[in-house]
mmCIF file of C-alpha atoms in Angstrom:
data_model
loop_
_atom_site.group_PDB
_atom_site.id
_atom_site.type_symbol
_atom_site.label_atom_id
_atom_site.label_comp_id
_atom_site.label_asym_id
_atom_site.label_seq_id
_atom_site.Cartn_x
_atom_site.Cartn_y
_atom_site.Cartn_z
ATOM 1 C CA MET A 18 -29.281 22.853 -76.793
ATOM 2 C CA PRO A 19 -30.192 19.615 -77.855
ATOM 3 C CA TRP A 20 -31.513 16.478 -77.035
ATOM 4 C CA HIS A 21 -29.408 14.230 -79.478
ATOM 5 C CA PRO A 22 -26.604 14.752 -80.939
ATOM 6 C CA PRO A 23 -27.168 16.667 -84.210
ATOM 7 C CA PRO A 24 -28.014 14.872 -86.852
ATOM 8 C CA GLY A 25 -25.598 14.254 -89.732
ATOM 9 C CA ASP A 26 -22.106 12.439 -90.410
ATOM 10 C CA ALA A 27 -18.094 12.591 -89.322
ATOM 11 C CA ASP A 28 -15.976 13.841 -91.807
ATOM 12 C CA PRO A 29 -14.553 10.321 -93.561
ATOM 13 C CA ASP A 30 -10.830 10.322 -91.523
ATOM 14 C CA HIS A 31 -9.696 9.090 -94.754
ATOM 15 C CA ARG A 32 -5.966 6.996 -93.183
ATOM 16 C CA PHE A 33 -9.254 4.302 -92.874
ATOM 17 C CA ASP A 34 -10.014 3.762 -96.325
ATOM 18 C CA PRO A 35 -8.567 0.652 -97.091
ATOM 19 C CA TYR A 36 -10.253 -0.772 -93.905
ATOM 20 C CA ARG A 37 -14.151 0.460 -94.088
ATOM 21 C CA GLU A 38 -17.158 -2.228 -94.442
ATOM 22 C CA ARG A 39 -13.751 -4.351 -95.427
ATOM 23 C CA ALA A 40 -13.938 -8.245 -93.662
ATOM 24 C CA GLY A 41 -9.653 -9.830 -92.945
ATOM 25 C CA ARG A 42 -9.215 -13.479 -92.646
ATOM 26 C CA LEU A 43 -7.288 -14.076 -89.481
ATOM 27 C CA PHE A 44 -4.388 -17.053 -89.229
ATOM 28 C CA THR A 45 -2.103 -18.085 -86.827
ATOM 29 C CA ASP A 46 0.587 -20.627 -87.364
ATOM 30 C CA GLY A 47 -1.796 -22.841 -86.727
ATOM 31 C CA GLY A 48 -4.008 -22.269 -89.628
ATOM 32 C CA GLU A 49 -6.712 -19.441 -89.937
ATOM 33 C CA ALA A 50 -7.991 -18.519 -87.128
ATOM 34 C CA GLY A 51 -11.452 -16.804 -87.849
ATOM 35 C CA PHE A 52 -12.455 -13.284 -89.772
ATOM 36 C CA VAL A 53 -12.781 -9.101 -88.868
ATOM 37 C CA PHE A 54 -15.329 -6.527 -89.744
ATOM 38 C CA VAL A 55 -14.601 -3.203 -90.082
ATOM 39 C CA ARG A 56 -16.828 -0.694 -89.763
ATOM 40 C CA LEU A 57 -16.463 3.203 -88.515
ATOM 41 C CA THR A 58 -19.583 5.281 -87.514
ATOM 42 C CA THR A 59 -20.237 9.199 -86.289
ATOM 43 C CA ALA A 60 -20.392 9.395 -83.054
ATOM 44 C CA ALA A 61 -20.565 12.500 -80.832
ATOM 45 C CA ALA A 62 -19.704 13.929 -77.157
ATOM 46 C CA GLN A 63 -21.555 15.082 -74.720
ATOM 47 C CA LEU A 64 -19.449 18.077 -73.489
ATOM 48 C CA GLY A 65 -22.112 19.368 -70.050
ATOM 49 C CA GLY A 66 -25.132 20.050 -69.674
ATOM 50 C CA ALA A 67 -27.980 17.990 -69.019
ATOM 51 C CA LEU A 68 -31.428 16.983 -70.679
ATOM 52 C CA TRP A 69 -32.829 18.873 -72.460
ATOM 53 C CA TRP A 70 -30.246 21.445 -72.980
ATOM 54 C CA ARG A 71 -27.508 18.968 -73.937
ATOM 55 C CA ARG A 72 -23.885 20.535 -76.085
ATOM 56 C CA TRP A 73 -22.038 17.923 -77.814
ATOM 57 C CA SER A 74 -19.140 18.253 -79.924
ATOM 58 C CA ILE A 75 -18.827 18.020 -83.330
ATOM 59 C CA PRO A 76 -19.390 15.307 -84.617
ATOM 60 C CA PHE A 77 -15.794 12.285 -85.142
ATOM 61 C CA GLU A 78 -15.365 8.991 -86.839
ATOM 62 C CA MET A 79 -15.410 5.701 -84.340
ATOM 63 C CA VAL A 80 -14.146 2.143 -85.891
ATOM 64 C CA GLN A 81 -15.767 -1.052 -84.861
ATOM 65 C CA GLU A 82 -14.255 -4.347 -85.156
ATOM 66 C CA TYR A 83 -16.323 -7.384 -85.206
ATOM 67 C CA TYR A 84 -14.212 -10.923 -84.588
ATOM 68 C CA SER A 85 -15.746 -14.181 -85.005
ATOM 69 C CA LEU A 86 -12.234 -16.667 -84.318
ATOM 70 C CA THR A 87 -13.359 -20.650 -85.303
ATOM 71 C CA ASP A 88 -12.622 -21.818 -81.633
ATOM 72 C CA GLY A 89 -16.428 -19.824 -81.037
ATOM 73 C CA ARG A 90 -15.256 -17.274 -78.891
ATOM 74 C CA PHE A 91 -16.488 -13.919 -80.474
ATOM 75 C CA THR A 92 -15.560 -10.033 -79.384
ATOM 76 C CA ASP A 93 -16.217 -6.575 -80.650
ATOM 77 C CA ILE A 94 -14.308 -3.233 -80.007
ATOM 78 C CA VAL A 95 -15.300 0.232 -80.457
ATOM 79 C CA THR A 96 -12.553 2.708 -80.647
ATOM 80 C CA ASN A 97 -11.972 6.712 -81.904
ATOM 81 C CA ALA A 98 -10.516 7.105 -84.937
ATOM 82 C CA ASP A 99 -8.236 9.595 -83.167
ATOM 83 C CA ASP A 100 -5.681 5.380 -81.155
ATOM 84 C CA LEU A 101 -5.979 4.581 -83.389
ATOM 85 C CA ALA A 102 -2.797 5.629 -85.493
ATOM 86 C CA ASP A 103 -0.335 2.763 -84.632
ATOM 87 C CA GLU A 104 -2.473 -0.235 -85.431
ATOM 88 C CA LEU A 105 -3.118 1.230 -89.274
ATOM 89 C CA LEU A 106 1.084 0.722 -89.544
ATOM 90 C CA ASP A 107 0.076 -2.963 -88.091
ATOM 91 C CA TRP A 108 -3.355 -3.908 -90.547
ATOM 92 C CA SER A 109 -0.714 -1.814 -93.160
ATOM 93 C CA ALA A 110 1.444 -4.209 -93.066
ATOM 94 C CA GLY A 111 -0.841 -7.542 -92.158
ATOM 95 C CA ARG A 112 -0.680 -8.371 -89.074
ATOM 96 C CA LEU A 113 -3.906 -6.898 -86.392
ATOM 97 C CA GLY A 114 -3.364 -7.181 -82.201
ATOM 98 C CA VAL A 115 -6.666 -8.580 -80.243
ATOM 99 C CA GLY A 116 -6.086 -8.177 -76.581
ATOM 100 C CA ASN A 117 -2.589 -10.020 -75.975
ATOM 101 C CA GLU A 118 -3.240 -12.810 -79.943
ATOM 102 C CA VAL A 119 -1.541 -10.378 -82.679
ATOM 103 C CA TYR A 120 -2.892 -12.295 -85.705
ATOM 104 C CA ARG A 121 -2.181 -12.273 -89.651
ATOM 105 C CA VAL A 122 -4.615 -10.741 -91.542
ATOM 106 C CA GLU A 123 -5.521 -10.380 -95.364
ATOM 107 C CA TRP A 124 -7.641 -8.236 -96.277
ATOM 108 C CA LEU A 125 -10.938 -9.998 -98.258
ATOM 109 C CA GLY A 126 -11.534 -7.619 -101.460
ATOM 110 C CA ASP A 127 -15.618 -5.975 -101.725
ATOM 111 C CA GLU A 128 -18.240 -8.422 -102.628
ATOM 112 C CA GLU A 129 -16.139 -10.701 -100.075
ATOM 113 C CA SER A 130 -16.259 -8.645 -97.646
ATOM 114 C CA LYS A 131 -19.866 -8.319 -97.580
ATOM 115 C CA LEU A 132 -20.357 -11.864 -98.528
ATOM 116 C CA VAL A 133 -18.529 -12.755 -94.622
ATOM 117 C CA ARG A 134 -20.806 -9.281 -93.327
ATOM 118 C CA ASP A 135 -23.744 -10.322 -93.999
ATOM 119 C CA GLU A 136 -22.489 -14.674 -93.531
ATOM 120 C CA VAL A 137 -20.676 -14.584 -90.403
ATOM 121 C CA PHE A 138 -21.926 -11.477 -88.492
ATOM 122 C CA GLY A 139 -25.005 -11.140 -89.762
ATOM 123 C CA LEU A 140 -24.913 -7.475 -90.110
ATOM 124 C CA GLU A 141 -26.979 -4.800 -91.719
ATOM 125 C CA PRO A 142 -25.092 -2.897 -95.208
#
């Protein structure tokens, strides 16, 4: 039994294809409120064992949301993709909830998303 999860990627959850490596501009009634960047990564859960005899689940996708708000706040959220089915409906309708706040989101194209990823969040490609 391996110490680490087996290498390899999870089967992609195609519901998230429009948001994979995508940035969005956030708005409130008062104007522009900041940016969001969405990245999907592979994870596995430890099902049992300890030390060198661990057992792992099949790989699955996790959604990482990074937020940089104009008031100086920064936060990130990591969620199992299966737990975001309701949020996907909001995302496609141009709404995004963070905590108790709801923003209007304008999803950006590929080139603008790369700029936001690099310049606002400083994330690796």
